[in-house]
CSV table of N, CA and C in Angstrom, one decimal:
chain,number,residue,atom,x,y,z
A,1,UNK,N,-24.0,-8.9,5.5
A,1,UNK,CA,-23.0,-10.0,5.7
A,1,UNK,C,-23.1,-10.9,4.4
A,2,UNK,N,-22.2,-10.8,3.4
A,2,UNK,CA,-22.0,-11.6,2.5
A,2,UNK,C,-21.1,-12.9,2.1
A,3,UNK,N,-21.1,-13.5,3.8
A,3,UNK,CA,-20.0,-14.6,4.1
A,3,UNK,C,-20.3,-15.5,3.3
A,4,UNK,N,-19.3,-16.4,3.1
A,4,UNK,CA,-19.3,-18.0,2.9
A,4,UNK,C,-20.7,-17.9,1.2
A,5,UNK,N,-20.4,-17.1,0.8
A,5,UNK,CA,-21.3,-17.4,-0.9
A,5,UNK,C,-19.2,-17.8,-2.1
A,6,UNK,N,-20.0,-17.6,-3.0
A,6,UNK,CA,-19.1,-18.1,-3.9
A,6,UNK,C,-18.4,-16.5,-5.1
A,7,UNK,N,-18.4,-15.8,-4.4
A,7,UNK,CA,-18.0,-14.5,-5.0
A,7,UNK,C,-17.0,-14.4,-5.1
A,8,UNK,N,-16.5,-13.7,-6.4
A,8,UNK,CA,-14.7,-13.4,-6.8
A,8,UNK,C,-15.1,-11.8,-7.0
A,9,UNK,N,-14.2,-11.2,-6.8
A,9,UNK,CA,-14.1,-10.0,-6.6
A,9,UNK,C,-14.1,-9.0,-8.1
A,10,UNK,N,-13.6,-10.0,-9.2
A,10,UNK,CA,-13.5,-9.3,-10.4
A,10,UNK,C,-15.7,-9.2,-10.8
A,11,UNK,N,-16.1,-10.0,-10.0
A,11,UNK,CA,-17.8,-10.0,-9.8
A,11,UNK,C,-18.3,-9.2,-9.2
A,12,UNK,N,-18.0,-8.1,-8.5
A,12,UNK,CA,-18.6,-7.7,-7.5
A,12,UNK,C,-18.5,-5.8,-8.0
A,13,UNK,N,-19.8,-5.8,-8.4
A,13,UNK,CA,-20.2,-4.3,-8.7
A,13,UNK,C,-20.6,-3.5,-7.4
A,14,UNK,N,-19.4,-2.4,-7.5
A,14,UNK,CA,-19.8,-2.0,-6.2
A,14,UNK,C,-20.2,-0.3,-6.6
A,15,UNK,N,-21.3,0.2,-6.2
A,15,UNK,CA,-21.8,1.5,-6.7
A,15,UNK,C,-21.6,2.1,-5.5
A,16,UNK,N,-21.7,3.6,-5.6
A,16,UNK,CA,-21.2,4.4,-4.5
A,16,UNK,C,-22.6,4.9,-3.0
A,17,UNK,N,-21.7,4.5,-2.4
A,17,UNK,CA,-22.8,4.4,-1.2
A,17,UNK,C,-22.2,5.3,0.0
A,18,UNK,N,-23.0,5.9,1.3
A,18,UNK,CA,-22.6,7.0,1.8
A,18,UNK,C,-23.3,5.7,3.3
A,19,UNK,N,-24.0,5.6,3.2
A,19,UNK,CA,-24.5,4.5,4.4
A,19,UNK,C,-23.8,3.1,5.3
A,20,UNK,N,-23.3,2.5,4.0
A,20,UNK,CA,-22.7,1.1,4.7
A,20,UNK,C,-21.8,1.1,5.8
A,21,UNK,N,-21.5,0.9,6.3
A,21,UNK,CA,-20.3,1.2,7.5
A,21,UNK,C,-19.5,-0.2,7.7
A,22,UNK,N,-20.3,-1.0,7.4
A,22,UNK,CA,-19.4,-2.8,7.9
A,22,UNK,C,-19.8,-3.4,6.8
A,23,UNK,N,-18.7,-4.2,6.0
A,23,UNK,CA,-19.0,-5.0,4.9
A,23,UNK,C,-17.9,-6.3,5.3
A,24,UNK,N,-18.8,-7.7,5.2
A,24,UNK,CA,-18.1,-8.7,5.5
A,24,UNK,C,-18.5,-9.8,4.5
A,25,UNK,N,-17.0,-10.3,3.8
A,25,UNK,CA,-16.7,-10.8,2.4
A,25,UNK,C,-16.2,-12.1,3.2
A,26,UNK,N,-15.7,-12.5,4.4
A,26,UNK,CA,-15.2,-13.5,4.9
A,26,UNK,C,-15.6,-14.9,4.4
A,27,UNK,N,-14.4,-15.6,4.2
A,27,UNK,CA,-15.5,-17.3,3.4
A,27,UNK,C,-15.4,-16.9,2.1
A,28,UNK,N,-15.6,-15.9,1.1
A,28,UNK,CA,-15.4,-16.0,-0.6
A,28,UNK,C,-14.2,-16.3,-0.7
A,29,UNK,N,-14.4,-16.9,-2.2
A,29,UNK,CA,-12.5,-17.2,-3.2
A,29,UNK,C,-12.4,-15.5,-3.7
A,30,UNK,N,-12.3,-14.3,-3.1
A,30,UNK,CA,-12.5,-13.0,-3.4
A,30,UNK,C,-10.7,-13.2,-5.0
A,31,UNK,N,-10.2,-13.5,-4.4
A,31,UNK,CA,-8.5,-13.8,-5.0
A,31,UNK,C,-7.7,-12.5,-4.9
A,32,UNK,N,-8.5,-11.5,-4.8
A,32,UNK,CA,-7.9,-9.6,-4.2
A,32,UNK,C,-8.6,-8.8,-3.3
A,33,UNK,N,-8.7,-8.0,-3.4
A,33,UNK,CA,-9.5,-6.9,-2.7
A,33,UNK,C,-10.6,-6.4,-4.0
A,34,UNK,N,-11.8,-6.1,-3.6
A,34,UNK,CA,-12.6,-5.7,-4.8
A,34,UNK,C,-12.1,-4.3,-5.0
A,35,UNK,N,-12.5,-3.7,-6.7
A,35,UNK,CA,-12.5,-2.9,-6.8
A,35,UNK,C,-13.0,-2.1,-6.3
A,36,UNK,N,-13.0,-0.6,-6.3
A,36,UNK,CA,-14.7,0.3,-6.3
A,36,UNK,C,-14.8,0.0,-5.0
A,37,UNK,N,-13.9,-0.4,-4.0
A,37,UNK,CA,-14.5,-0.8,-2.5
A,37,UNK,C,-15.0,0.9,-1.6
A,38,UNK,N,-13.4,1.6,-1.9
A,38,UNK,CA,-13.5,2.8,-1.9
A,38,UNK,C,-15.2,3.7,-2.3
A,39,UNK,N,-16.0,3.2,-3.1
A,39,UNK,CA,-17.1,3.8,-3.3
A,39,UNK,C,-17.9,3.8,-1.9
A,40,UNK,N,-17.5,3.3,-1.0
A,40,UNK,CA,-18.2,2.9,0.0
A,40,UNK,C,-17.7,3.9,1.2
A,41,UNK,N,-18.1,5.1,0.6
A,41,UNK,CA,-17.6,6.6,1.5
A,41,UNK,C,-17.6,6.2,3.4
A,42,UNK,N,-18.7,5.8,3.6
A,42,UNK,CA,-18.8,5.8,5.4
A,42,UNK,C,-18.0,4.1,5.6
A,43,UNK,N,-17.7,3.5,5.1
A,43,UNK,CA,-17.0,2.1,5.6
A,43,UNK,C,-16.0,2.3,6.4
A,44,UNK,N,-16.6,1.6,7.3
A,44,UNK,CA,-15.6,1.8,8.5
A,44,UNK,C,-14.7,-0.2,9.3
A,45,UNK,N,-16.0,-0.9,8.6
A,45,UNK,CA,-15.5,-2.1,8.8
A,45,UNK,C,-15.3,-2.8,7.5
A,46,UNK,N,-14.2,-3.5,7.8
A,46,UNK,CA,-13.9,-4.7,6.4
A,46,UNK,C,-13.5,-5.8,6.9
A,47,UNK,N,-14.5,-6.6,6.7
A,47,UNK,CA,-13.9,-8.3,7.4
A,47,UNK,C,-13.3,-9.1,5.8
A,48,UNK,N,-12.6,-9.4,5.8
A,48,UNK,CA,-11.6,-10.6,4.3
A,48,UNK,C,-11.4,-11.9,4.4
A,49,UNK,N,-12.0,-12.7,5.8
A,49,UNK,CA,-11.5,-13.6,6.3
A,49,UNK,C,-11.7,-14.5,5.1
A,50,UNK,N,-10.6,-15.7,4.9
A,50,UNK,CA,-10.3,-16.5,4.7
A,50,UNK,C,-10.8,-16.5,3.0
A,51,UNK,N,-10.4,-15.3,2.2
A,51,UNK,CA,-11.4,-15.0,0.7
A,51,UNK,C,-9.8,-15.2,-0.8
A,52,UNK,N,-8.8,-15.7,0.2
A,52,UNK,CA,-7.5,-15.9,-1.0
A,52,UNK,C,-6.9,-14.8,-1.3
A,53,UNK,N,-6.8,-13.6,-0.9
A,53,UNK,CA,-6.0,-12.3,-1.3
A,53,UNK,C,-4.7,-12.5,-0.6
A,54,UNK,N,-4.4,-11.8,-1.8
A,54,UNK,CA,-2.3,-11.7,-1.4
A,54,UNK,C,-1.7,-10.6,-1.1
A,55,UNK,N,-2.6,-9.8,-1.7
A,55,UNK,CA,-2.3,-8.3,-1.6
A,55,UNK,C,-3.3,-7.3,-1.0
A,56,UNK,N,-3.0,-6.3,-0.5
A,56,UNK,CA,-4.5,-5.3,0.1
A,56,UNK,C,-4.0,-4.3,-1.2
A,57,UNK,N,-3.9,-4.0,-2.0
A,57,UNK,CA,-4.1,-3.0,-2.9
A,57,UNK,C,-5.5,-2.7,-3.5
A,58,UNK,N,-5.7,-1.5,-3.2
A,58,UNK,CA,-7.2,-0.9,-3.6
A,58,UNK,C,-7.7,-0.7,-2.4
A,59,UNK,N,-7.0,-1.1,-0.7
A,59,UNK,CA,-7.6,-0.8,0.6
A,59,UNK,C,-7.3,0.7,0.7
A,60,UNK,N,-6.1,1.1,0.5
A,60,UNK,CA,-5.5,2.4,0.7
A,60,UNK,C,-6.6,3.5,0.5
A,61,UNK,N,-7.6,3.1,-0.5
A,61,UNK,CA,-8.3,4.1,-0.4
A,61,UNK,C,-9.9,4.0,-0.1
A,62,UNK,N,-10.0,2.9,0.7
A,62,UNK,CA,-10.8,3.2,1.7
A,62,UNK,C,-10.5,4.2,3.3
A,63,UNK,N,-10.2,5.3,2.8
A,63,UNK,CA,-10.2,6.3,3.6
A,63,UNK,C,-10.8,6.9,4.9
A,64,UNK,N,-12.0,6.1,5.3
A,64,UNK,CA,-13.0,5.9,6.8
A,64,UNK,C,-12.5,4.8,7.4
A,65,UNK,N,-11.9,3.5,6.8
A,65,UNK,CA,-11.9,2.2,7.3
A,65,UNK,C,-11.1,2.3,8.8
A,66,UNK,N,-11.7,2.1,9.3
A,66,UNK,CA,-11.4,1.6,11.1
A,66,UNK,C,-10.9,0.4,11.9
A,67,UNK,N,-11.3,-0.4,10.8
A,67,UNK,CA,-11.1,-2.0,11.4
A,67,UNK,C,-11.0,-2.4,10.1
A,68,UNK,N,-10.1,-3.0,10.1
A,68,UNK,CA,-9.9,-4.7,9.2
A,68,UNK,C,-9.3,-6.0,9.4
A,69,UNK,N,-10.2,-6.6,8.9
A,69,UNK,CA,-9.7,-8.0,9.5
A,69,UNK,C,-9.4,-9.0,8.1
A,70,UNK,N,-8.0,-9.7,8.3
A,70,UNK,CA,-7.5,-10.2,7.1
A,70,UNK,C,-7.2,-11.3,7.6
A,71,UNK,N,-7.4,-12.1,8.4
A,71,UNK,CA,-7.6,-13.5,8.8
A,71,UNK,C,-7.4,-14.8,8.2
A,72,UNK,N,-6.6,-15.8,8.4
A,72,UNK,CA,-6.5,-16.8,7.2
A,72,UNK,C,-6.2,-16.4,5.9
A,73,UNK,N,-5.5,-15.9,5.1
A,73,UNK,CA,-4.9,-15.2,4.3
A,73,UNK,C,-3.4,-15.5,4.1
A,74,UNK,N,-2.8,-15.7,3.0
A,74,UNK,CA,-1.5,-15.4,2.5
A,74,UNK,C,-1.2,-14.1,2.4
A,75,UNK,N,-0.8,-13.0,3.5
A,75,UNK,CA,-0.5,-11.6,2.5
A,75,UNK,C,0.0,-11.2,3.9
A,76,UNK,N,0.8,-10.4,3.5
A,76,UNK,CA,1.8,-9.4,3.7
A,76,UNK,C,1.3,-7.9,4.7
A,77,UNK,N,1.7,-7.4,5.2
A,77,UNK,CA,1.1,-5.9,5.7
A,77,UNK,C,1.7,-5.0,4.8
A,78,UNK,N,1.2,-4.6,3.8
A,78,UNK,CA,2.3,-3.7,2.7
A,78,UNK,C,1.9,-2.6,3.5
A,79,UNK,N,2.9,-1.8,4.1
A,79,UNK,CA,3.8,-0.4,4.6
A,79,UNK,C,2.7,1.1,3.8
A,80,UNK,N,2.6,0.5,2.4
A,80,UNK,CA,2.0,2.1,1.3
A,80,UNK,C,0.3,1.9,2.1
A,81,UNK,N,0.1,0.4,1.4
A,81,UNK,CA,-1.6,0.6,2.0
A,81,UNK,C,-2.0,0.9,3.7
A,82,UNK,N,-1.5,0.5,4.5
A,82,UNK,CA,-1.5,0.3,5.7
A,82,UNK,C,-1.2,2.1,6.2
A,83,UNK,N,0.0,2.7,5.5
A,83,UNK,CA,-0.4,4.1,6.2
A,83,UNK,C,-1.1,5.0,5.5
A,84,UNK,N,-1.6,4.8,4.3
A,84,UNK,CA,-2.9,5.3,4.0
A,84,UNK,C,-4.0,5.2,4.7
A,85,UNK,N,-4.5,4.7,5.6
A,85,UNK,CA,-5.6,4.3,6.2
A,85,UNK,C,-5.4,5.3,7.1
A,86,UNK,N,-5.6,6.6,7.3
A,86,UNK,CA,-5.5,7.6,8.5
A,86,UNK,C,-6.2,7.6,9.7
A,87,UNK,N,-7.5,6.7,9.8
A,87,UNK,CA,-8.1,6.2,11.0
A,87,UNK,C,-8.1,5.0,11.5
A,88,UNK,N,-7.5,4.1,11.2
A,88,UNK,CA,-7.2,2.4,11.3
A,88,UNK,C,-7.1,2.1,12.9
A,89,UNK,N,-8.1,1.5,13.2
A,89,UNK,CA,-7.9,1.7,15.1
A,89,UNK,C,-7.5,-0.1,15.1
A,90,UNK,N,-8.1,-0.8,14.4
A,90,UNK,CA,-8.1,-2.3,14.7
A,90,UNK,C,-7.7,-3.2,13.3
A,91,UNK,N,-6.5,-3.9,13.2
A,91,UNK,CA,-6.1,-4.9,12.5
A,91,UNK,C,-5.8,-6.1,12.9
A,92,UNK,N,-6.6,-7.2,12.3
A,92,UNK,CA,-6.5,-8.3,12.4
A,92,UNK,C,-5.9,-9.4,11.5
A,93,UNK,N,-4.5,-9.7,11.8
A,93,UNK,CA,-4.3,-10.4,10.6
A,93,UNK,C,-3.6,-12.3,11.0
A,94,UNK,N,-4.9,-12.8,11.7
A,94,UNK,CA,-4.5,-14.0,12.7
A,94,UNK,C,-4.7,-15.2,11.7
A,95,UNK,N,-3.1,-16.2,11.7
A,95,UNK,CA,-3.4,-16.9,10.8
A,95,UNK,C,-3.2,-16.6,9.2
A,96,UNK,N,-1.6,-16.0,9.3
A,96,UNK,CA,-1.4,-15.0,7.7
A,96,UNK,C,-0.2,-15.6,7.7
A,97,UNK,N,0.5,-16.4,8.1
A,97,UNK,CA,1.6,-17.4,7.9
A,97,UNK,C,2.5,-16.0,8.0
A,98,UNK,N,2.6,-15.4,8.5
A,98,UNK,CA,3.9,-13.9,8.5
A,98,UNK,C,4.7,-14.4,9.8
A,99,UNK,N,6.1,-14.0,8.5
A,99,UNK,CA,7.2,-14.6,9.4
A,99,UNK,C,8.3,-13.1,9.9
A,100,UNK,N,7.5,-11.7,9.2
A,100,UNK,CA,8.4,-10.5,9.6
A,100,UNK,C,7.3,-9.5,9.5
A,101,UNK,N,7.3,-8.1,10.1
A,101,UNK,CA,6.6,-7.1,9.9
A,101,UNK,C,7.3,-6.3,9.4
A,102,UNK,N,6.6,-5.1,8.3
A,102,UNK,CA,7.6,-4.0,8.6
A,102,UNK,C,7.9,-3.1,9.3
A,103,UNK,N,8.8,-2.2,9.5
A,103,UNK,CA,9.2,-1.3,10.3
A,103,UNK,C,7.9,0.0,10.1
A,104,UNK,N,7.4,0.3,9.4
A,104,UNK,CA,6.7,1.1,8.9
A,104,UNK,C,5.6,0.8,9.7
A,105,UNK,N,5.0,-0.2,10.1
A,105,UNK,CA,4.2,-0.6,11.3
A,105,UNK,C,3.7,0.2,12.6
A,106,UNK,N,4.8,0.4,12.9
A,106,UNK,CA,4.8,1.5,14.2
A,106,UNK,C,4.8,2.9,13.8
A,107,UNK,N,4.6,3.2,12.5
A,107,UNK,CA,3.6,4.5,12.0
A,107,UNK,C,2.3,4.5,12.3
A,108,UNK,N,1.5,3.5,12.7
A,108,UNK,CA,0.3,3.6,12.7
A,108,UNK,C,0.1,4.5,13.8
A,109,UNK,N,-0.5,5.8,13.6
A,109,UNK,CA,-0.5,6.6,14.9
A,109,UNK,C,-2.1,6.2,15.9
A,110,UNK,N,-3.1,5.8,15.0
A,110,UNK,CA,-4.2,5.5,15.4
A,110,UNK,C,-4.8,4.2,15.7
A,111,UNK,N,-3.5,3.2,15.8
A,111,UNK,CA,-3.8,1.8,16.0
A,111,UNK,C,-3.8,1.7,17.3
A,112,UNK,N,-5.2,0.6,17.8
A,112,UNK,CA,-5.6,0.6,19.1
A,112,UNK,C,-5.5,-0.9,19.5
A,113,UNK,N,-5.6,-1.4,18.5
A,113,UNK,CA,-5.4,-3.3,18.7
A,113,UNK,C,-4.8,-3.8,17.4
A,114,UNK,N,-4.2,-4.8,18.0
A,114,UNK,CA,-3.0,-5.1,16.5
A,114,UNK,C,-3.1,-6.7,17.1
A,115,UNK,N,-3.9,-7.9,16.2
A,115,UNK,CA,-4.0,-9.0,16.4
A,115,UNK,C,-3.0,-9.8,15.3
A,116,UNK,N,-2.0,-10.4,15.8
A,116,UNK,CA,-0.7,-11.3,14.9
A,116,UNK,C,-0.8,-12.8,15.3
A,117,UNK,N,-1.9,-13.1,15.9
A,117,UNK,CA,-2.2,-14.4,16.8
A,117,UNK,C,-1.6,-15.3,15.3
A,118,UNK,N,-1.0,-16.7,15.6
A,118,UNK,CA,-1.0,-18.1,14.9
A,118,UNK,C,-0.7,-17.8,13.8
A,119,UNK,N,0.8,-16.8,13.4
A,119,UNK,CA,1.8,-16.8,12.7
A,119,UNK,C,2.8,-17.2,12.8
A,120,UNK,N,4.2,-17.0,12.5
A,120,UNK,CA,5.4,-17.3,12.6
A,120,UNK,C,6.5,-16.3,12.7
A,121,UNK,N,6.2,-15.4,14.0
A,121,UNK,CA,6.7,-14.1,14.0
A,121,UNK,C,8.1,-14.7,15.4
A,122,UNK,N,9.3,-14.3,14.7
A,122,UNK,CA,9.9,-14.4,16.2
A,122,UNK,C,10.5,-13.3,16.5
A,123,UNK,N,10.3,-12.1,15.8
A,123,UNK,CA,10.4,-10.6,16.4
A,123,UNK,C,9.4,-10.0,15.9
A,124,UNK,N,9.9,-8.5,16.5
A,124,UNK,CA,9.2,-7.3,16.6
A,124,UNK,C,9.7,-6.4,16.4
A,125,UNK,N,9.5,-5.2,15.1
A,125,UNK,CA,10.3,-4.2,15.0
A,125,UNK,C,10.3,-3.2,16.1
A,126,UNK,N,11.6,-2.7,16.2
A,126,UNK,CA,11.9,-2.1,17.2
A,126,UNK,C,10.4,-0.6,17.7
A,127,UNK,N,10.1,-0.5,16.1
A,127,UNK,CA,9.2,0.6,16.1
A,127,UNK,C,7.7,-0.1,16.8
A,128,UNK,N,7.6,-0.8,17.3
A,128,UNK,CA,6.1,-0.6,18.0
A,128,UNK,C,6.1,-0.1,19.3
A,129,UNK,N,7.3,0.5,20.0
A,129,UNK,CA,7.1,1.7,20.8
A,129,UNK,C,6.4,3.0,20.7
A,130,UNK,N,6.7,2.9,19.0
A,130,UNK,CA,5.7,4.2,18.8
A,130,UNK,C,4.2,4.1,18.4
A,131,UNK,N,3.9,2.7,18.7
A,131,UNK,CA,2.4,2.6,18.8
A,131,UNK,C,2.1,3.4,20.1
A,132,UNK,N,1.5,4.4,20.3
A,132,UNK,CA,1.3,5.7,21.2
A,132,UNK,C,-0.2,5.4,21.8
A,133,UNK,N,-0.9,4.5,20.9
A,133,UNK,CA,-2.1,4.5,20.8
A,133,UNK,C,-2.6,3.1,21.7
A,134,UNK,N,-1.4,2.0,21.1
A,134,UNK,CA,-2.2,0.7,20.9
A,134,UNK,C,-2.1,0.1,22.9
A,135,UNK,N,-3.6,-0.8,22.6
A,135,UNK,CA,-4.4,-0.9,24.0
A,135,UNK,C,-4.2,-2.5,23.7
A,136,UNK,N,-4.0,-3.4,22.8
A,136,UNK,CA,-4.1,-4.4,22.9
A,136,UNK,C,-3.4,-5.5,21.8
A,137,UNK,N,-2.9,-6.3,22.3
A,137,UNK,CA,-1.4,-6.9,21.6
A,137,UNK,C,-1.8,-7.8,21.1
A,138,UNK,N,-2.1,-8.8,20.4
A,138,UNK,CA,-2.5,-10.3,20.5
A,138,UNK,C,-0.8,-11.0,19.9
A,139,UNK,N,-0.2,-11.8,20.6
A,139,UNK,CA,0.9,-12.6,19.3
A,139,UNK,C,0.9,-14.1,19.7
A,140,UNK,N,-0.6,-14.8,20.5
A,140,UNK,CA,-0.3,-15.8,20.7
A,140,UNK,C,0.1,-16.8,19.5
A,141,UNK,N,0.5,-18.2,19.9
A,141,UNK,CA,0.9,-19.1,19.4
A,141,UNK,C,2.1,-18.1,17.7
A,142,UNK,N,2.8,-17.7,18.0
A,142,UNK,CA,3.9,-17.2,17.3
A,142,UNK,C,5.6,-17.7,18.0
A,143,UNK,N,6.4,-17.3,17.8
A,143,UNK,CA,7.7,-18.1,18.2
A,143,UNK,C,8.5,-16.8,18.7
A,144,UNK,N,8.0,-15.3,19.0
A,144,UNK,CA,8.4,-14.7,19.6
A,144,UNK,C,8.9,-15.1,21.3
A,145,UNK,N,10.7,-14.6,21.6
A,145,UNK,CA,10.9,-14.9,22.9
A,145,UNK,C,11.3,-13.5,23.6
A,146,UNK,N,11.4,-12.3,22.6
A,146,UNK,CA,11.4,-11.1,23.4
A,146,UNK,C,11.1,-10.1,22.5
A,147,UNK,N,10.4,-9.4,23.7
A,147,UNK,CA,9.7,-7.5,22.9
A,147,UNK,C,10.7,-6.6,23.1
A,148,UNK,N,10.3,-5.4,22.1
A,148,UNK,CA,11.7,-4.5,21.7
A,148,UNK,C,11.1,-3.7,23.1
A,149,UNK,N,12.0,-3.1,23.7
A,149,UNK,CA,11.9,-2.7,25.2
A,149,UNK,C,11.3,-1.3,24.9
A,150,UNK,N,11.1,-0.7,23.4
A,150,UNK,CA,11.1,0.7,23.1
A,150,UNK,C,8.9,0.5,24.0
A,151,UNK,N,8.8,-1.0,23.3
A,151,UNK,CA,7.2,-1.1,23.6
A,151,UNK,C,6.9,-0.7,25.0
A,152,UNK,N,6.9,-0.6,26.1
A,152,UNK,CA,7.1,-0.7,27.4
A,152,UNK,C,7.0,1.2,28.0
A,153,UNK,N,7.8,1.8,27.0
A,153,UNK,CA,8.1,3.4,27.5
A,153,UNK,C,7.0,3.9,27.3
């Protein structure tokens, strides 16, 4: 756990590791995603909370990652990094000021919880029907007043 220190990401030498499985940057001014995160073969968790990133570029190729959590954040769900992730069971992005999703979203074939809590969402693409997988919804305090009916089948 390397919460709440004063780390920027252009700082952060990351050498290649086969062990780590959960890395939590939550609380830094990170201002991106670190490089070289990808060196971290078994990572399976990535906490970002509240570290200034706009963008997840360089997540795409964390390739084990299972969970991420991008919390308190300005950024976006970019469509390229998000289906790269071929095992992605849990995203959390509560508190991201997001006022749309993309449609690309409901490609996640392996998503099991999808947390949008204390945004500004007042829809839903029609595509999270084809979340096939997902077990758990979060969209409190958002300004949604109806789900795409595909969700439900």
């Amino acid at each position: 756990d390397l919460s709440n220190n004063q780390l920027k990401a252009k700082y952060l030498k990351i050498r290649k590791n086969t062990t780590i499985k959960q890395l939590t940057l939550s609380g830094n001014p990170l201002g991106k995603v670190p490089r070289r995160l990808h060196r971290l073969k078994g990572l399976e968790l990535v906490k970002l909370t509240n570290t200034q990133i706009s963008r997840l570029k360089g997540l795409e190729r964390v390739k084990s990652l299972k969970n991420l959590v991008l919390n308190n954040n300005v950024v976006f769900p970019e469509p390229n990094v998000l289906l790269a992730l071929p095992h992605l069971e849990e995203l959390s992005m509560r508190k991201c000021h997001l006022v749309a999703l993309p449609d690309e979203i409901g490609r996640m074939p392996t998503l099991k919880k999808l947390i949008l809590a204390e945004n500004h969402l007042e829809t839903l693409p029609s595509t999270f029907g084809e979340l096939k997988r997902l077990e758990s919804l979060s969209l409190y305090k958002n300004k949604v007043n109806t789900l795409p009916s595909t969700l439900f089948q």
